[in-house]
PDB file of C-alpha atoms in Angstrom:
ATOM      1  CA  UNK N   1      38.552  70.168 141.318  1.00  0.00           C
ATOM      2  CA  UNK N   2      40.574  70.040 144.610  1.00  0.00           C
ATOM      3  CA  UNK N   3      43.501  71.016 146.090  1.00  0.00           C
ATOM      4  CA  UNK N   4      44.618  68.188 147.901  1.00  0.00           C
ATOM      5  CA  UNK N   5      48.030  70.293 148.924  1.00  0.00           C
ATOM      6  CA  UNK N   6      48.867  73.911 149.019  1.00  0.00           C
ATOM      7  CA  UNK N   7      52.408  75.312 147.940  1.00  0.00           C
ATOM      8  CA  UNK N   8      53.235  75.706 151.623  1.00  0.00           C
ATOM      9  CA  UNK N   9      52.446  71.569 152.118  1.00  0.00           C
ATOM     10  CA  UNK N  10      54.283  70.063 149.205  1.00  0.00           C
ATOM     11  CA  UNK N  11      57.749  73.195 150.095  1.00  0.00           C
ATOM     12  CA  UNK N  12      57.527  70.959 153.296  1.00  0.00           C
ATOM     13  CA  UNK N  13      57.169  67.770 151.837  1.00  0.00           C
ATOM     14  CA  UNK N  14      59.568  68.130 149.395  1.00  0.00           C
ATOM     15  CA  UNK N  15      62.377  69.387 152.480  1.00  0.00           C
ATOM     16  CA  UNK N  16      60.813  65.372 153.885  1.00  0.00           C
ATOM     17  CA  UNK N  17      61.115  63.022 151.037  1.00  0.00           C
ATOM     18  CA  UNK N  18      63.988  64.480 148.783  1.00  0.00           C
ATOM     19  CA  UNK N  19      65.656  66.956 150.963  1.00  0.00           C
ATOM     20  CA  UNK N  20      69.144  67.188 148.840  1.00  0.00           C
ATOM     21  CA  UNK N  21      67.407  69.322 146.763  1.00  0.00           C
ATOM     22  CA  UNK N  22      68.626  71.908 148.550  1.00  0.00           C
ATOM     23  CA  UNK N  23      72.337  70.625 149.234  1.00  0.00           C
ATOM     24  CA  UNK N  24      73.842  73.686 148.930  1.00  0.00           C
ATOM     25  CA  UNK N  25      70.789  75.924 149.659  1.00  0.00           C
ATOM     26  CA  UNK N  26      67.228  76.762 148.867  1.00  0.00           C
ATOM     27  CA  UNK N  27      67.394  77.772 146.022  1.00  0.00           C
ATOM     28  CA  UNK N  28      64.172  75.890 144.388  1.00  0.00           C
ATOM     29  CA  UNK N  29      60.126  77.530 145.971  1.00  0.00           C
ATOM     30  CA  UNK N  30      56.846  76.273 145.036  1.00  0.00           C
ATOM     31  CA  UNK N  31      54.902  79.534 143.802  1.00  0.00           C
ATOM     32  CA  UNK N  32      51.822  78.894 143.715  1.00  0.00           C
ATOM     33  CA  UNK N  33      49.872  75.851 143.184  1.00  0.00           C
ATOM     34  CA  UNK N  34      45.568  75.822 142.293  1.00  0.00           C
ATOM     35  CA  UNK N  35      43.694  73.198 139.686  1.00  0.00           C
ATOM     36  CA  UNK N  36      46.101  71.206 136.938  1.00  0.00           C
ATOM     37  CA  UNK N  37      49.145  74.075 137.538  1.00  0.00           C
ATOM     38  CA  UNK N  38      51.547  74.957 139.482  1.00  0.00           C
ATOM     39  CA  UNK N  39      54.523  77.371 139.590  1.00  0.00           C
ATOM     40  CA  UNK N  40      57.863  77.221 140.653  1.00  0.00           C
ATOM     41  CA  UNK N  41      60.980  78.990 141.116  1.00  0.00           C
ATOM     42  CA  UNK N  42      64.621  78.242 140.643  1.00  0.00           C
ATOM     43  CA  UNK N  43      67.051  80.781 141.824  1.00  0.00           C
ATOM     44  CA  UNK N  44      69.931  82.395 140.162  1.00  0.00           C
ATOM     45  CA  UNK N  45      72.903  80.604 141.359  1.00  0.00           C
ATOM     46  CA  UNK N  46      76.530  79.923 140.092  1.00  0.00           C
ATOM     47  CA  UNK N  47      75.935  76.715 140.555  1.00  0.00           C
ATOM     48  CA  UNK N  48      73.577  76.137 137.466  1.00  0.00           C
ATOM     49  CA  UNK N  49      75.831  78.039 135.839  1.00  0.00           C
ATOM     50  CA  UNK N  50      77.105  76.078 132.177  1.00  0.00           C
ATOM     51  CA  UNK N  51      80.272  77.185 129.947  1.00  0.00           C
ATOM     52  CA  UNK N  52      79.845  80.573 128.240  1.00  0.00           C
ATOM     53  CA  UNK N  53      77.192  81.881 131.766  1.00  0.00           C
ATOM     54  CA  UNK N  54      74.077  80.705 130.660  1.00  0.00           C
ATOM     55  CA  UNK N  55      71.935  78.326 133.178  1.00  0.00           C
ATOM     56  CA  UNK N  56      72.587  75.010 132.254  1.00  0.00           C
ATOM     57  CA  UNK N  57      70.806  72.310 130.264  1.00  0.00           C
ATOM     58  CA  UNK N  58      70.548  69.317 133.461  1.00  0.00           C
ATOM     59  CA  UNK N  59      69.236  72.842 135.516  1.00  0.00           C
ATOM     60  CA  UNK N  60      65.638  73.860 133.228  1.00  0.00           C
ATOM     61  CA  UNK N  61      65.319  69.937 132.955  1.00  0.00           C
ATOM     62  CA  UNK N  62      65.422  69.492 136.740  1.00  0.00           C
ATOM     63  CA  UNK N  63      63.224  71.913 137.365  1.00  0.00           C
ATOM     64  CA  UNK N  64      61.314  71.201 134.627  1.00  0.00           C
ATOM     65  CA  UNK N  65      60.531  67.695 135.879  1.00  0.00           C
ATOM     66  CA  UNK N  66      60.180  69.419 139.789  1.00  0.00           C
ATOM     67  CA  UNK N  67      57.894  71.219 138.448  1.00  0.00           C
ATOM     68  CA  UNK N  68      55.238  68.602 137.027  1.00  0.00           C
ATOM     69  CA  UNK N  69      55.418  66.532 140.036  1.00  0.00           C
ATOM     70  CA  UNK N  70      54.279  69.292 142.259  1.00  0.00           C
ATOM     71  CA  UNK N  71      51.022  69.485 139.854  1.00  0.00           C
ATOM     72  CA  UNK N  72      50.803  66.158 140.217  1.00  0.00           C
ATOM     73  CA  UNK N  73      51.313  66.222 144.027  1.00  0.00           C
ATOM     74  CA  UNK N  74      48.240  69.620 144.597  1.00  0.00           C
ATOM     75  CA  UNK N  75      45.642  67.251 142.959  1.00  0.00           C
ATOM     76  CA  UNK N  76      46.834  63.902 144.425  1.00  0.00           C
ATOM     77  CA  UNK N  77      48.327  64.504 147.795  1.00  0.00           C
ATOM     78  CA  UNK N  78      51.768  63.389 149.198  1.00  0.00           C
ATOM     79  CA  UNK N  79      52.055  60.324 147.102  1.00  0.00           C
ATOM     80  CA  UNK N  80      56.493  59.899 146.867  1.00  0.00           C
ATOM     81  CA  UNK N  81      56.380  57.040 144.559  1.00  0.00           C
ATOM     82  CA  UNK N  82      54.688  58.816 141.619  1.00  0.00           C
ATOM     83  CA  UNK N  83      57.671  59.147 138.819  1.00  0.00           C
ATOM     84  CA  UNK N  84      58.686  60.176 135.881  1.00  0.00           C
ATOM     85  CA  UNK N  85      57.939  57.926 133.020  1.00  0.00           C
ATOM     86  CA  UNK N  86      58.941  60.141 130.048  1.00  0.00           C
ATOM     87  CA  UNK N  87      59.793  63.690 129.248  1.00  0.00           C
ATOM     88  CA  UNK N  88      60.738  65.666 125.942  1.00  0.00           C
ATOM     89  CA  UNK N  89      62.457  68.701 126.499  1.00  0.00           C
ATOM     90  CA  UNK N  90      62.662  71.680 123.727  1.00  0.00           C
ATOM     91  CA  UNK N  91      65.793  74.326 124.940  1.00  0.00           C
ATOM     92  CA  UNK N  92      64.168  77.688 122.912  1.00  0.00           C
ATOM     93  CA  UNK N  93      66.539  80.399 123.775  1.00  0.00           C
ATOM     94  CA  UNK N  94      69.977  81.196 125.792  1.00  0.00           C
ATOM     95  CA  UNK N  95      68.084  81.794 129.783  1.00  0.00           C
ATOM     96  CA  UNK N  96      69.505  85.092 131.003  1.00  0.00           C
ATOM     97  CA  UNK N  97      71.369  85.257 134.604  1.00  0.00           C
ATOM     98  CA  UNK N  98      68.406  85.609 136.647  1.00  0.00           C
ATOM     99  CA  UNK N  99      65.754  83.557 138.405  1.00  0.00           C
ATOM    100  CA  UNK N 100      64.079  80.338 136.540  1.00  0.00           C
ATOM    101  CA  UNK N 101      59.960  80.341 136.369  1.00  0.00           C
ATOM    102  CA  UNK N 102      58.382  77.480 135.683  1.00  0.00           C
ATOM    103  CA  UNK N 103      54.728  77.201 135.265  1.00  0.00           C
ATOM    104  CA  UNK N 104      53.739  73.247 134.674  1.00  0.00           C
ATOM    105  CA  UNK N 105      50.195  72.605 133.304  1.00  0.00           C
ATOM    106  CA  UNK N 106      48.517  68.872 133.509  1.00  0.00           C
ATOM    107  CA  UNK N 107      47.132  68.060 130.352  1.00  0.00           C
ATOM    108  CA  UNK N 108      45.306  64.527 131.233  1.00  0.00           C
ATOM    109  CA  UNK N 109      45.370  63.912 135.514  1.00  0.00           C
ATOM    110  CA  UNK N 110      44.116  59.869 135.490  1.00  0.00           C
ATOM    111  CA  UNK N 111      43.892  56.975 137.665  1.00  0.00           C
ATOM    112  CA  UNK N 112      47.849  55.718 137.022  1.00  0.00           C
ATOM    113  CA  UNK N 113      48.895  58.396 134.296  1.00  0.00           C
ATOM    114  CA  UNK N 114      49.358  62.141 134.304  1.00  0.00           C
ATOM    115  CA  UNK N 115      50.123  63.702 130.887  1.00  0.00           C
ATOM    116  CA  UNK N 116      51.407  68.119 131.739  1.00  0.00           C
ATOM    117  CA  UNK N 117      53.451  70.642 129.784  1.00  0.00           C
ATOM    118  CA  UNK N 118      56.474  72.953 131.486  1.00  0.00           C
ATOM    119  CA  UNK N 119      57.499  76.271 130.066  1.00  0.00           C
ATOM    120  CA  UNK N 120      59.846  77.873 131.658  1.00  0.00           C
ATOM    121  CA  UNK N 121      61.406  81.960 131.378  1.00  0.00           C
ATOM    122  CA  UNK N 122      63.698  83.871 132.788  1.00  0.00           C
ATOM    123  CA  UNK N 123      62.655  85.783 135.201  1.00  0.00           C
ATOM    124  CA  UNK N 124      60.617  88.889 134.233  1.00  0.00           C
ATOM    125  CA  UNK N 125      60.797  87.765 130.927  1.00  0.00           C
ATOM    126  CA  UNK N 126      57.859  86.688 128.223  1.00  0.00           C
ATOM    127  CA  UNK N 127      59.452  84.695 126.290  1.00  0.00           C
ATOM    128  CA  UNK N 128      59.635  80.675 126.284  1.00  0.00           C
ATOM    129  CA  UNK N 129      63.192  79.709 127.052  1.00  0.00           C
ATOM    130  CA  UNK N 130      62.543  75.908 127.349  1.00  0.00           C
ATOM    131  CA  UNK N 131      59.156  73.794 126.885  1.00  0.00           C
ATOM    132  CA  UNK N 132      59.052  70.363 128.240  1.00  0.00           C
ATOM    133  CA  UNK N 133      56.415  67.836 127.920  1.00  0.00           C
ATOM    134  CA  UNK N 134      56.431  64.867 130.274  1.00  0.00           C
ATOM    135  CA  UNK N 135      54.187  62.034 131.847  1.00  0.00           C
ATOM    136  CA  UNK N 136      54.717  60.105 135.290  1.00  0.00           C
ATOM    137  CA  UNK N 137      52.810  57.238 136.317  1.00  0.00           C
ATOM    138  CA  UNK N 138      50.810  57.053 139.827  1.00  0.00           C
ATOM    139  CA  UNK N 139      51.024  53.852 141.971  1.00  0.00           C
ATOM    140  CA  UNK N 140      48.285  52.167 141.692  1.00  0.00           C
ATOM    141  CA  UNK N 141      47.937  52.069 145.970  1.00  0.00           C
ATOM    142  CA  UNK N 142      47.920  55.790 147.455  1.00  0.00           C
TER     143      UNK N 142
END
């Protein structure tokens, strides 16, 4: 499978079409893309915490959704209107006060739909803190 956008190209594209992503400072980083794969990081910041001092569910959800989108962009190129149609999250354990790492894999990439899974880890840990599955709709006009 051919990669149509590199990690650096995707980051530049996200800066252009989603400048609000980095409101308050850059915390999301595209670390790597490959065939049907993307790895992202969300750097630790207190704005991502919930009461009790753990990283919030919405932060994990945003990272998983973004990682899936990045995995798709790497394969199909800059398609801004590829949109989430479903996401399911399983929160498995409390993440540590560390960066979160997301590993997204596309299970199916069709002409109109992409289906994938995302595994989230606290940086430096081996046990998943969240597992997500999702589907994206890809517009016919690319």
